[in-house]
Tab-separated table of C-alpha atoms in Angstrom:
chain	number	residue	atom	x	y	z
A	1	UNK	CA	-56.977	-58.375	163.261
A	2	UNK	CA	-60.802	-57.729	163.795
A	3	UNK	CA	-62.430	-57.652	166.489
A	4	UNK	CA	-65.808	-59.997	166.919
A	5	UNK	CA	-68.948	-58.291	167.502
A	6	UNK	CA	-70.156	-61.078	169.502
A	7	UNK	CA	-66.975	-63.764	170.199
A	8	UNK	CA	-67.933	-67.383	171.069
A	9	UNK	CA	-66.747	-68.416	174.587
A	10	UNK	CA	-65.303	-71.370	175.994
A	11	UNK	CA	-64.812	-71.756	179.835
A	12	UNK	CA	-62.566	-74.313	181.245
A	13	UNK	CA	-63.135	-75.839	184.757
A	14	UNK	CA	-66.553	-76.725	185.052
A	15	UNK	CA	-66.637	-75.811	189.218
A	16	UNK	CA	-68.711	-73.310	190.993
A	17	UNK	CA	-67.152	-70.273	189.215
A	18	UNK	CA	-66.629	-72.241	185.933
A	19	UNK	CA	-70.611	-73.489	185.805
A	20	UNK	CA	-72.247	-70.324	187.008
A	21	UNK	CA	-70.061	-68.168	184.303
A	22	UNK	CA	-71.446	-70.318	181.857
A	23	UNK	CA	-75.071	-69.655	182.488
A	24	UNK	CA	-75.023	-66.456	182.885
A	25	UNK	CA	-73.045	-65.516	179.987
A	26	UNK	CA	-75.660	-68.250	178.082
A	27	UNK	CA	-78.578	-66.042	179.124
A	28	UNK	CA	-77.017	-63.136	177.960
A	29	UNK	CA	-77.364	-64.633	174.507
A	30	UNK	CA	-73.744	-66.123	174.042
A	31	UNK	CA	-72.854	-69.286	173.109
A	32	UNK	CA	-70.814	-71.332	175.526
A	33	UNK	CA	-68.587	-74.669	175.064
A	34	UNK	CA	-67.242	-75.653	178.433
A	35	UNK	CA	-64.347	-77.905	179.305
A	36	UNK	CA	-63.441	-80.305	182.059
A	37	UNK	CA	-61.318	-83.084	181.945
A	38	UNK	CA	-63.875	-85.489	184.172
A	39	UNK	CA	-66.069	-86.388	181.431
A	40	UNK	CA	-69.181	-87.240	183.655
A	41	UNK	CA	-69.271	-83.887	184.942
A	42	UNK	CA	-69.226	-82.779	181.257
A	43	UNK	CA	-71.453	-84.952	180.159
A	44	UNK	CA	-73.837	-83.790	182.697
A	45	UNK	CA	-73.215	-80.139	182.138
A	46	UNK	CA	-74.025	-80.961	178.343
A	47	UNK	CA	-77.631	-82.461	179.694
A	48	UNK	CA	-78.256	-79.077	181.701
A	49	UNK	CA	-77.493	-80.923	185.063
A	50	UNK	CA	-75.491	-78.288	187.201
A	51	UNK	CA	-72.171	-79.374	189.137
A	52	UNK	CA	-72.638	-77.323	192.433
A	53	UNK	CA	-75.992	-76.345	194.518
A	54	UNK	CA	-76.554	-72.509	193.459
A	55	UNK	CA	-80.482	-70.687	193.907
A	56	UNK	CA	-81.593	-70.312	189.783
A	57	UNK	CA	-78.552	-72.129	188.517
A	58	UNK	CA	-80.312	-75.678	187.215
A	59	UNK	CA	-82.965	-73.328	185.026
A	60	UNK	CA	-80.432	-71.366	183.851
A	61	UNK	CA	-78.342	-74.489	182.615
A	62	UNK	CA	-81.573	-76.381	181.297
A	63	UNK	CA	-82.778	-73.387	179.357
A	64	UNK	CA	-79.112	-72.669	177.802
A	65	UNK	CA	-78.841	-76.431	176.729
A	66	UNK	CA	-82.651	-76.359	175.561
A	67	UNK	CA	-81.528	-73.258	173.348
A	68	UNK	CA	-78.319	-74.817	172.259
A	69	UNK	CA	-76.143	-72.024	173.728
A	70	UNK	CA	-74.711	-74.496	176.069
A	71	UNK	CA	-72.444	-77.786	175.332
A	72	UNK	CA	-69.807	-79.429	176.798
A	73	UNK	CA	-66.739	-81.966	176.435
A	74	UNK	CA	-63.429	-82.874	177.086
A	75	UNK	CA	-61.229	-81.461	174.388
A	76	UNK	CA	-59.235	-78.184	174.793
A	77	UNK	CA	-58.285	-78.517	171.052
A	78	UNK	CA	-61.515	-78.506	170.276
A	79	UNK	CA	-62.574	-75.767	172.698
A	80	UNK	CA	-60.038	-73.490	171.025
A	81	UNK	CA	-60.952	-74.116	167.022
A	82	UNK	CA	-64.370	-73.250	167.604
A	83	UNK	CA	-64.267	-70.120	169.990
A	84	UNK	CA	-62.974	-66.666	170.056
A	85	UNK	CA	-62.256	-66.277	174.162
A	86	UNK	CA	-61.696	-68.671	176.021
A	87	UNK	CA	-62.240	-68.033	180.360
A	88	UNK	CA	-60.002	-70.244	182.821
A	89	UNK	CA	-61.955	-70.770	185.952
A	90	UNK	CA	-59.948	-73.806	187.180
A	91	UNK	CA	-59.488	-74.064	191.510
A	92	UNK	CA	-56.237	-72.817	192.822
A	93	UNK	CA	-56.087	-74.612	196.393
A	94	UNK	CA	-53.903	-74.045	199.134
A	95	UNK	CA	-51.391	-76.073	199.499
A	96	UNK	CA	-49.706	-77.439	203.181
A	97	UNK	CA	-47.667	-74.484	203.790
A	98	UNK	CA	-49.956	-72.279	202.794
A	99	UNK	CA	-48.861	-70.994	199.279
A	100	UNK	CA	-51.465	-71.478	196.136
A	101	UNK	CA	-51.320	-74.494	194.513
A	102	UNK	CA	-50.917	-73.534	190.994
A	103	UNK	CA	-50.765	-77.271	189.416
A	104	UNK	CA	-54.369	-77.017	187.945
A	105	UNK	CA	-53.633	-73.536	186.544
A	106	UNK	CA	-50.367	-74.550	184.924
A	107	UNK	CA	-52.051	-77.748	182.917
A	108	UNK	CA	-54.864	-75.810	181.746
A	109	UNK	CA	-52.383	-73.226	180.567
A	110	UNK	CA	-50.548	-75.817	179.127
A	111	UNK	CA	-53.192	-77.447	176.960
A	112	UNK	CA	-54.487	-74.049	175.825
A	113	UNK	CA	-51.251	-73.210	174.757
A	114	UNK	CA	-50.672	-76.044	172.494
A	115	UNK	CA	-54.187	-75.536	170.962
A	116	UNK	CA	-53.001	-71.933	170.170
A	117	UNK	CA	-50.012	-73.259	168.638
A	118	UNK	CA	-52.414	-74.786	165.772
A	119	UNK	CA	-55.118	-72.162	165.382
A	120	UNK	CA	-54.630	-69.312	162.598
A	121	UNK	CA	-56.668	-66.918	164.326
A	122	UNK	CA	-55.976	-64.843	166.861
A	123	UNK	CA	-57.613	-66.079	170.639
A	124	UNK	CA	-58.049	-64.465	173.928
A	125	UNK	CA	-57.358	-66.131	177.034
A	126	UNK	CA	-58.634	-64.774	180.006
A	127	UNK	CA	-58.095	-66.480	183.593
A	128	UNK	CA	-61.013	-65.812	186.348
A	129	UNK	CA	-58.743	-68.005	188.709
A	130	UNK	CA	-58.074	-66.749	191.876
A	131	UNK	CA	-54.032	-66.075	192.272
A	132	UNK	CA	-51.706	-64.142	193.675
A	133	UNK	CA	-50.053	-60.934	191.987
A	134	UNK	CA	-47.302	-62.248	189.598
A	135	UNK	CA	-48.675	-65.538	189.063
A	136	UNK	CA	-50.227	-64.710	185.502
A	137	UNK	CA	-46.481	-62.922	184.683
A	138	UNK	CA	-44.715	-65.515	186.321
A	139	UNK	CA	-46.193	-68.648	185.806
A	140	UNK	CA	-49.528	-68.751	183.136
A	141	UNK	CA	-47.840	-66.216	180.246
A	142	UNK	CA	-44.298	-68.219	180.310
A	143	UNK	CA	-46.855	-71.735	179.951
A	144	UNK	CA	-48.766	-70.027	177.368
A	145	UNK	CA	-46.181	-68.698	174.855
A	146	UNK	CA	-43.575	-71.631	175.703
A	147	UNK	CA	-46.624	-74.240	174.284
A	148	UNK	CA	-47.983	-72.194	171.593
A	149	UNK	CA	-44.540	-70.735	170.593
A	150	UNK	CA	-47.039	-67.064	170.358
A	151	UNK	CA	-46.268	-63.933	172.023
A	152	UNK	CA	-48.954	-62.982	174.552
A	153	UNK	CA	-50.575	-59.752	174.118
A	154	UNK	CA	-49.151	-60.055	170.466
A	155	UNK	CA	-50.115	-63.277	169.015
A	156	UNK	CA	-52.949	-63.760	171.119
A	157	UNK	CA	-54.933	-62.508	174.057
A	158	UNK	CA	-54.498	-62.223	177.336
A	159	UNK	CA	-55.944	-60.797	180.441
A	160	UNK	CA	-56.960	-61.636	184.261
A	161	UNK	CA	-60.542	-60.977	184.908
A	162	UNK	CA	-61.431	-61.599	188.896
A	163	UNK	CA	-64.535	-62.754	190.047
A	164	UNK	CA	-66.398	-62.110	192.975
A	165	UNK	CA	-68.929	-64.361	193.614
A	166	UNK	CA	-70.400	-65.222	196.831
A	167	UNK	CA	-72.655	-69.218	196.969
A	168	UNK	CA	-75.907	-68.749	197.127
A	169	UNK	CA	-76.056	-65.066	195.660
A	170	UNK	CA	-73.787	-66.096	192.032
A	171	UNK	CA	-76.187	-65.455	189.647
A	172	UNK	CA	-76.739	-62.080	191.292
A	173	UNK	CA	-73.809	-61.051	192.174
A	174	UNK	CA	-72.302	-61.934	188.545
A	175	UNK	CA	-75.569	-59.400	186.703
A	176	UNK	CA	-74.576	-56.729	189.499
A	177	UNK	CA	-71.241	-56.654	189.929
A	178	UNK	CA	-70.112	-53.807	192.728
A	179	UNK	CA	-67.023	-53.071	190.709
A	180	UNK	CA	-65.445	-54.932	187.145
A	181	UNK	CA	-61.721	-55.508	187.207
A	182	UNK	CA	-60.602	-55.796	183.897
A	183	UNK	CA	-56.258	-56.676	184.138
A	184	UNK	CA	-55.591	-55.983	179.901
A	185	UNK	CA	-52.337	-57.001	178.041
A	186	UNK	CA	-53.991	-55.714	174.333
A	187	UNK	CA	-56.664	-54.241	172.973
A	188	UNK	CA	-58.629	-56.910	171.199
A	189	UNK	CA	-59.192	-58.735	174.343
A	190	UNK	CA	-60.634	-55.862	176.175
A	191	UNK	CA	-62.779	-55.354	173.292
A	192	UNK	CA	-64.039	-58.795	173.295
A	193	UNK	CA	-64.561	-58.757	177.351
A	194	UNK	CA	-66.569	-55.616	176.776
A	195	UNK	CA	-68.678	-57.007	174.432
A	196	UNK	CA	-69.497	-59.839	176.590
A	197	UNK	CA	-70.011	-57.571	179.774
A	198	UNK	CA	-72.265	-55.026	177.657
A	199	UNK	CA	-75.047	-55.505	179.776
A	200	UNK	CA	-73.783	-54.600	182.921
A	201	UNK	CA	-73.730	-50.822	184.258
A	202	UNK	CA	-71.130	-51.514	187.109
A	203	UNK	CA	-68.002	-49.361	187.294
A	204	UNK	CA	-64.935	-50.743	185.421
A	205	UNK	CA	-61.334	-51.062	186.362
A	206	UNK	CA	-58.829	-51.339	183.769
A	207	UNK	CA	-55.894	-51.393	185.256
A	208	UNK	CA	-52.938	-53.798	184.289
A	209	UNK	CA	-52.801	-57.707	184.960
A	210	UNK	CA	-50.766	-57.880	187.920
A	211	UNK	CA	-52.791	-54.994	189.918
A	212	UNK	CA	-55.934	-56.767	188.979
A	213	UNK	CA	-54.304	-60.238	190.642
A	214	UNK	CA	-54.114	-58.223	193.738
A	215	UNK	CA	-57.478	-56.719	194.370
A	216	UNK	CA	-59.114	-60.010	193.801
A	217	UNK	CA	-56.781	-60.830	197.046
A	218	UNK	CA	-57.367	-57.065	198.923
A	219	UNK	CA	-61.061	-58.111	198.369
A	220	UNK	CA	-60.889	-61.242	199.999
A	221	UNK	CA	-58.533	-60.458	202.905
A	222	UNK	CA	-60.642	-57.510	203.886
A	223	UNK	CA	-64.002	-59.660	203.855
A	224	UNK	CA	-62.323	-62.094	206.366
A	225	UNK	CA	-61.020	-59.179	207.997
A	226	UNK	CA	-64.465	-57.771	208.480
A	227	UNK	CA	-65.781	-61.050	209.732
A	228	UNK	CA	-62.802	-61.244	212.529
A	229	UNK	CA	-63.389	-57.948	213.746
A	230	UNK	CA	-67.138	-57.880	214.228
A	231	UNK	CA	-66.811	-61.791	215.576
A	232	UNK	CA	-64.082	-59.879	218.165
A	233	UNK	CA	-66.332	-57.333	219.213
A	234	UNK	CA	-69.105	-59.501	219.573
A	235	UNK	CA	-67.007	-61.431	222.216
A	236	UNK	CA	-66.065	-58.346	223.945
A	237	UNK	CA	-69.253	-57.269	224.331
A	238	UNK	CA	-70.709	-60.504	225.263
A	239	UNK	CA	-68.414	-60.765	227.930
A	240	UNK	CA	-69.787	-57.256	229.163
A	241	UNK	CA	-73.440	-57.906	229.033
A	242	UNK	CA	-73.821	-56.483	225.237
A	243	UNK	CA	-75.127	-57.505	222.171
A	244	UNK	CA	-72.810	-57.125	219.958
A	245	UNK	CA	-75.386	-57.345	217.167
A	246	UNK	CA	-77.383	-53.700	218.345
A	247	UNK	CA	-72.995	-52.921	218.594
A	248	UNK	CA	-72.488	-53.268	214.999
A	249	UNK	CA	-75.704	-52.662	213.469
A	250	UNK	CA	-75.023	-48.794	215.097
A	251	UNK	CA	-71.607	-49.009	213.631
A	252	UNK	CA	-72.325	-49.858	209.991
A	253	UNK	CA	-74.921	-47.636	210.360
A	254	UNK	CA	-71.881	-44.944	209.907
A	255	UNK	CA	-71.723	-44.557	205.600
A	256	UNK	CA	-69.697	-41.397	206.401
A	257	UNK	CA	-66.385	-43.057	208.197
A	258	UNK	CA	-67.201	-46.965	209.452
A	259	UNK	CA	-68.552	-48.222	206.050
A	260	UNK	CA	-66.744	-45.509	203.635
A	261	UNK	CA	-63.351	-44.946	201.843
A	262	UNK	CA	-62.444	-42.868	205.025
A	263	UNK	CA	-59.242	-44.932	206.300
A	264	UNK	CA	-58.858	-47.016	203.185
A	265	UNK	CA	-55.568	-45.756	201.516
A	266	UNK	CA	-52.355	-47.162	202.274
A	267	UNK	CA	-50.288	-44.554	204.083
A	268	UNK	CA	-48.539	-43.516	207.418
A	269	UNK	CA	-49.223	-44.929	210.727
A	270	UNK	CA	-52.321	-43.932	212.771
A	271	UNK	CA	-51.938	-42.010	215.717
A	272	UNK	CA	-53.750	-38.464	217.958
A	273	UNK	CA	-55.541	-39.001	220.939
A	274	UNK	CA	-58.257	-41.210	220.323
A	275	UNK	CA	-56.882	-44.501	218.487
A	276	UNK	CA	-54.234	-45.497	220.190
A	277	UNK	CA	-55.310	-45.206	223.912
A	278	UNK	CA	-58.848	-46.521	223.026
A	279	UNK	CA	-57.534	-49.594	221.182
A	280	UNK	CA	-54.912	-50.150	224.552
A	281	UNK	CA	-57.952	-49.410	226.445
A	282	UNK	CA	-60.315	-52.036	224.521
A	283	UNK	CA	-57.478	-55.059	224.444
A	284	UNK	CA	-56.899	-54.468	228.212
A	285	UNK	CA	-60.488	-54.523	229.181
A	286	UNK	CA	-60.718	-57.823	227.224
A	287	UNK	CA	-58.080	-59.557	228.841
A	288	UNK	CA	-59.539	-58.646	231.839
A	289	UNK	CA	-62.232	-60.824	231.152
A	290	UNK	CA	-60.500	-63.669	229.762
A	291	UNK	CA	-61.247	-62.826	226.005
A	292	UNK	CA	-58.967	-63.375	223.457
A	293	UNK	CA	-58.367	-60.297	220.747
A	294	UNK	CA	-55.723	-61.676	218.649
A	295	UNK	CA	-56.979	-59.509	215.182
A	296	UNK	CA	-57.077	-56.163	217.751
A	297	UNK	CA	-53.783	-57.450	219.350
A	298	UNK	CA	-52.115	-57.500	215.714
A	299	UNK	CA	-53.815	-54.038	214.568
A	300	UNK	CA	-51.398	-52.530	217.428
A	301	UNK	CA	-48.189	-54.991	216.079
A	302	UNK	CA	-49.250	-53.600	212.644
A	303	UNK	CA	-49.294	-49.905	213.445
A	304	UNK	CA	-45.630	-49.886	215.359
A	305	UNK	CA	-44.244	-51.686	212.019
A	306	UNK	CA	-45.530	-48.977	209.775
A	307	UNK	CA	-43.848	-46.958	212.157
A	308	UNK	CA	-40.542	-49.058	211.486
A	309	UNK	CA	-40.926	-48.892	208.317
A	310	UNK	CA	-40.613	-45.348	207.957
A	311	UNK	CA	-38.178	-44.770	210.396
A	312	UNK	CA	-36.233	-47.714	208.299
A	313	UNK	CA	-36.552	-46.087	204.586
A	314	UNK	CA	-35.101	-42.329	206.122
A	315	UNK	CA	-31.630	-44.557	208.087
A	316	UNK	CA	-31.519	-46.540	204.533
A	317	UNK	CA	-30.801	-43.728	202.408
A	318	UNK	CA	-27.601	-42.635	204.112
A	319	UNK	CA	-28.109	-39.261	204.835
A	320	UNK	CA	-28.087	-37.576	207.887
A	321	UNK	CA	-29.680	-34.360	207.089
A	322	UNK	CA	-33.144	-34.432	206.950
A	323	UNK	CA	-36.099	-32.078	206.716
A	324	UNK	CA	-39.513	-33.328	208.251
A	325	UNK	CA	-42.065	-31.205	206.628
A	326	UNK	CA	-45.279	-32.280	209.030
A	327	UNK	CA	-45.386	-33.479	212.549
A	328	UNK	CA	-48.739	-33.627	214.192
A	329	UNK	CA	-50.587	-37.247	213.446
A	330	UNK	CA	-52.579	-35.016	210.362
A	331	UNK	CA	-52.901	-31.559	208.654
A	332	UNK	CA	-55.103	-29.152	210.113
A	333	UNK	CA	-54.255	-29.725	213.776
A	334	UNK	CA	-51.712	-28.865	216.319
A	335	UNK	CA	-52.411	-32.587	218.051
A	336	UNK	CA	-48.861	-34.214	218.561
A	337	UNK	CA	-50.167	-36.942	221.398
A	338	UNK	CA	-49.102	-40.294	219.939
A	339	UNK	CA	-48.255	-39.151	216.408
A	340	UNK	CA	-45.966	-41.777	214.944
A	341	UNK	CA	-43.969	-38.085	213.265
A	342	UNK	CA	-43.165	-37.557	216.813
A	343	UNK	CA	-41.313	-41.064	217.655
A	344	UNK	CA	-39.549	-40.950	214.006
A	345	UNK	CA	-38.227	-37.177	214.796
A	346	UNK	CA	-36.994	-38.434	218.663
A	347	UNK	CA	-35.807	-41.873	216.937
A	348	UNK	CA	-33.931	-39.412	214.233
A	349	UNK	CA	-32.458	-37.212	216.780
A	350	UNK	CA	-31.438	-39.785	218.753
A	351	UNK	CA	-29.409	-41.789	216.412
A	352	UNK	CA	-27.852	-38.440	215.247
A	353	UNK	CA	-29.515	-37.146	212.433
A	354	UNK	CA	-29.618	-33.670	212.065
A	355	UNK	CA	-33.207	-33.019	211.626
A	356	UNK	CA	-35.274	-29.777	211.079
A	357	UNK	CA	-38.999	-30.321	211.138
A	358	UNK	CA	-42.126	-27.848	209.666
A	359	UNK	CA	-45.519	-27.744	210.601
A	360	UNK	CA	-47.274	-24.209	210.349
A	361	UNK	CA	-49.636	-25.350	213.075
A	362	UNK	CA	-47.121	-26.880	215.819
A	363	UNK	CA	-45.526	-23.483	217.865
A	364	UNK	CA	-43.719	-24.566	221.129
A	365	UNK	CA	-44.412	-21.448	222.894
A	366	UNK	CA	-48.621	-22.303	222.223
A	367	UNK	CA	-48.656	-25.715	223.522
A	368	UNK	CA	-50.555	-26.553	226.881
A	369	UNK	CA	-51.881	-29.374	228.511
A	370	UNK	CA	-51.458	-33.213	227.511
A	371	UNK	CA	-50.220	-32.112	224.318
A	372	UNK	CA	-47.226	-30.276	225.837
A	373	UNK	CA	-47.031	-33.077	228.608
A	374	UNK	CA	-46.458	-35.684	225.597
A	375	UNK	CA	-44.198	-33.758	223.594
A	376	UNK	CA	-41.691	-33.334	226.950
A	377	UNK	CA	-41.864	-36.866	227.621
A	378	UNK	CA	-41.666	-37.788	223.882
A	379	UNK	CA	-39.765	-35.471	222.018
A	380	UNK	CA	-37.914	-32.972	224.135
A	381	UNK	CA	-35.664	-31.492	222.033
A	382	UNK	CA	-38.649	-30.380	220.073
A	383	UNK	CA	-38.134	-26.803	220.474
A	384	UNK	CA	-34.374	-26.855	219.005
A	385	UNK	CA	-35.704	-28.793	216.071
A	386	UNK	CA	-38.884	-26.716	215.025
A	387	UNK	CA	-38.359	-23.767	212.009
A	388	UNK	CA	-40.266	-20.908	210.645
A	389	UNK	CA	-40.774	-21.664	207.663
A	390	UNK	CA	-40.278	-24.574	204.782
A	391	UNK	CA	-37.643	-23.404	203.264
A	392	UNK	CA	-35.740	-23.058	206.358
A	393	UNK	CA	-36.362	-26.955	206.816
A	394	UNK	CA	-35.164	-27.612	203.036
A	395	UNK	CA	-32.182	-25.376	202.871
A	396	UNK	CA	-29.512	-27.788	203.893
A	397	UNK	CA	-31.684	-30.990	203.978
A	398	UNK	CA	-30.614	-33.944	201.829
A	399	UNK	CA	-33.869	-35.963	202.595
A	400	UNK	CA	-37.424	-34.142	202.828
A	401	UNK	CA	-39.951	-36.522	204.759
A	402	UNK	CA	-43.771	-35.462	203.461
A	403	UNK	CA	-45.251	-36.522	207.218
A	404	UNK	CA	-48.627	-34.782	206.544
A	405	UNK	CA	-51.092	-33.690	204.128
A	406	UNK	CA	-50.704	-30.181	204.087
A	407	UNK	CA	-50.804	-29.373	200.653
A	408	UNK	CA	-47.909	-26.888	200.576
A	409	UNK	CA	-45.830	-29.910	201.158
A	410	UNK	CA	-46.726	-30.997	197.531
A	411	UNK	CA	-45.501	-27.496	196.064
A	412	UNK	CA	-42.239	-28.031	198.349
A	413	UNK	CA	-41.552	-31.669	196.848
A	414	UNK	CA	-42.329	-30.179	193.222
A	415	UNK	CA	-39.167	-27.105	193.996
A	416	UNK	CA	-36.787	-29.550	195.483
A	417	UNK	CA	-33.234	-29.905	194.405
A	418	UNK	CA	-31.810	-32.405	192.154
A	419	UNK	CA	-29.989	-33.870	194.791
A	420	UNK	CA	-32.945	-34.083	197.593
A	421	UNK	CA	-34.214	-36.988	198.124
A	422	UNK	CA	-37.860	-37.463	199.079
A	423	UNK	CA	-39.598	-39.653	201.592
A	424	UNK	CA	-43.212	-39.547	201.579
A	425	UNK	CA	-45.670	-40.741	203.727
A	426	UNK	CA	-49.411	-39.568	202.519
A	427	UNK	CA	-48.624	-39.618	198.768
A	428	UNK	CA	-48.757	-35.647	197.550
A	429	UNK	CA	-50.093	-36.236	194.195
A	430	UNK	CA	-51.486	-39.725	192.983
A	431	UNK	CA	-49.309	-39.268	189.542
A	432	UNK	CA	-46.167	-40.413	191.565
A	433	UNK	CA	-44.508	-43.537	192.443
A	434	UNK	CA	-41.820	-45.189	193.889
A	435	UNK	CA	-38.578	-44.523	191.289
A	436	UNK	CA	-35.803	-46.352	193.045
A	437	UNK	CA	-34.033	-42.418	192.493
A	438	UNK	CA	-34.878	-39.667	194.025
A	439	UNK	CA	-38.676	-40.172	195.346
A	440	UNK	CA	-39.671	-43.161	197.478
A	441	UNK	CA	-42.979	-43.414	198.861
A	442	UNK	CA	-43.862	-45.528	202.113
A	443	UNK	CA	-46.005	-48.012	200.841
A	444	UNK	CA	-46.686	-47.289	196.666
């Protein structure tokens, strides 16, 4: 096989993701043949006429026709005979019960598929489609071989390449990506990508197909996240006599924590002495005044099921000895006011575990105040379960539960026994997954 120093493209669905592709690839000096099955709208794409209303787009179309980078038609047959790499950007709407309707991507799939069937050379097929993780595995790979009778990754190319294009920005946003997600079954598709994308400097991802399906989705869910939350807090402080505008603007203002990484890996509950009460505090003082906080009502639902979850994966195992190496809400701190470690160890106890927990920086005998105040009303038998050391709280354990980052934990996970089981809830090294044997982390 040999890779193409500069592979010909065809894109099928000639839509807002589909036309704006196009051009810019075109003015990066490619040559384009894009497919649609309404013949008017490729006839008009083969004129220069754009589909959609986009800022630059209609110049960018004209001048790619004018140089004859750009045609259009009908025929995925044709489309496949007379380009190396061919880029799905069909829609994937919802449909009434809320699931992906994947009709559009299947046909496309389909017709590719048989044009691979015919062609001698080998072809990459790369979907931009938006859709959920598995549907490439699942649904688009099974279409693909099944009508080409080809092996994907084997035969011919495959890979999911997300987009992230906002209207009215496209053509910018597509020259300056934030990030490039690259999901790669073989090598000579990645090549061929690369060689397409050599003009952009953003930061690539290559990660595998699946994974790549679900940032496209993290990406989206967080943006209308975002939107919910500052159109929440705007209400609030409406209702108060604020603007929420001078609210937020102070708040993204923050790089270090509000508009960071800070927060932004999957892990154990939040807890300590600020989040909890001031997000109880917030909701109340809301309903007070008749507004509605349904996103801030579900952050609290979301936090006590992370909670369940944890407590859920220790019952599951079976075994009722169990060591919890970590207690306060993070390393570093003695703070045990609302830390979800706390209502596991009291749910634990309860139900009759024996448990033994560690923390080098939670001593009975040293706590005061509130902190004492919540640990007698929360976890009383606290002073009966703590231990000196680690390997006190390993010696007869069967399950050790990582509740903290301390970074001794990691050097206690790497000495266990064969027969410990491990729980963790921070991740102690990024190497490890999930094994379905003897290590289960919460939520990776």
């Amino acid at each position: 096989m040999t890779s193409v120093s500069k592979p010909r493209v065809s894109i099928f669905g000639i839509g807002y993701v589909g036309a704006v592709t196009a051009a810019c690839i075109c003015k990066d000096g490619f040559s384009v043949h894009a497919v649609d099955v309404n013949q008017a709208k490729a006839d008009s794409l083969g004129k220069g006429i754009s589909p959609i209303v986009e800022p630059g787009l209609p110049e960018l179309l004209k001048g790619a026709v004018d140089d004859g980078l750009l045609t259009a038609g009908t025929s995925a047959v044709y489309a496949i005979d007379n380009t190396d790499l061919s880029i799905v950007c069909v829609g994937t709407p919802s449909l009434r019960n809320g699931n992906l309707d994947l009709s559009y991507v299947a046909a496309v799939a389909e017709d590719i598929g048989k044009a691979i069937g015919q062609k001698a050379g080998y072809h990459s097929v790369v979907m931009r489609s938006t859709m959920l993780p598995g549907s490439m595995d699942k649904t688009v790979i099974p279409i693909l071989e099944r009508a080409s009778g080809k092996k994907a990754g084997v035969d011919f190319g495959i890979a999911y390449y997300p987009e992230f294009l906002r209207e009215a920005t496209a053509i910018a946003d597509y020259e300056n990506p934030a990030v490039i997600v690259l999901g790669i079954k073989d090598d000579e598709t990645l090549s061929r990508l690369r060689v397409i994308n050599s003009k952009l400097t953003s930061p690539e991802f290559l990660v595998d197909i699946k994974t790549a399906e679900a940032i496209k989705y993290a990406n989206n869910t967080w943006h209308a996240v975002k939107i919910s939350f500052a159109n929440e807090i705007g209400n609030i402080a409406k209702a108060a006599g604020i603007d929420g505008h001078k609210v937020m603007e102070a708040v993204c203002a923050d790089k270090r924590l509000n508009i960071s990484t800070v927060y932004m890996k999957p892990g154990m509950a939040y807890g300590g002495s600020c989040l909890p009460k001031d997000l109880r505090a917030l909701r109340y003082s809301a309903r007070s005044m008749e507004v509605a906080t349904p996103l801030l009502d579900a952050v609290a639902d979301s936090n006590d099921n992370q909670i369940d979850r944890a407590f859920n994966m220790i019952a599951a195992t079976g075994k009722k000895n169990v060591a919890m190496l970590g207690l306060s809400f993070k390393a570093g701190t003695d703070d045990l006011r609302e830390s979800p470690l706390v209502e596991i160890a009291e749910r634990l106890h309860g139900k009759g575990f024996k448990v033994k927990i560690y923390d080098e920086n939670v001593r009975y005998s040293a706590l005061t105040g509130a902190n004492l105040s919540y640990v007698r009303a929360h976890l009383p038998h606290l002073a009966d379960l703590l231990v000196a050391s680690i390997e006190e709280a390993k010696e007869d354990a069967d399950v050790l539960v990582v509740g903290n980052n301390d970074f001794r934990f990691g050097e206690a996970v790497g000495d266990k026994r064969d027969d410990q089981l491990v729980i963790d809830f921070v991740r102690v090294s990024k190497e490890v997954r999930s094994n379905n044997q003897d290590y289960a982390g919460l939520c990776w």
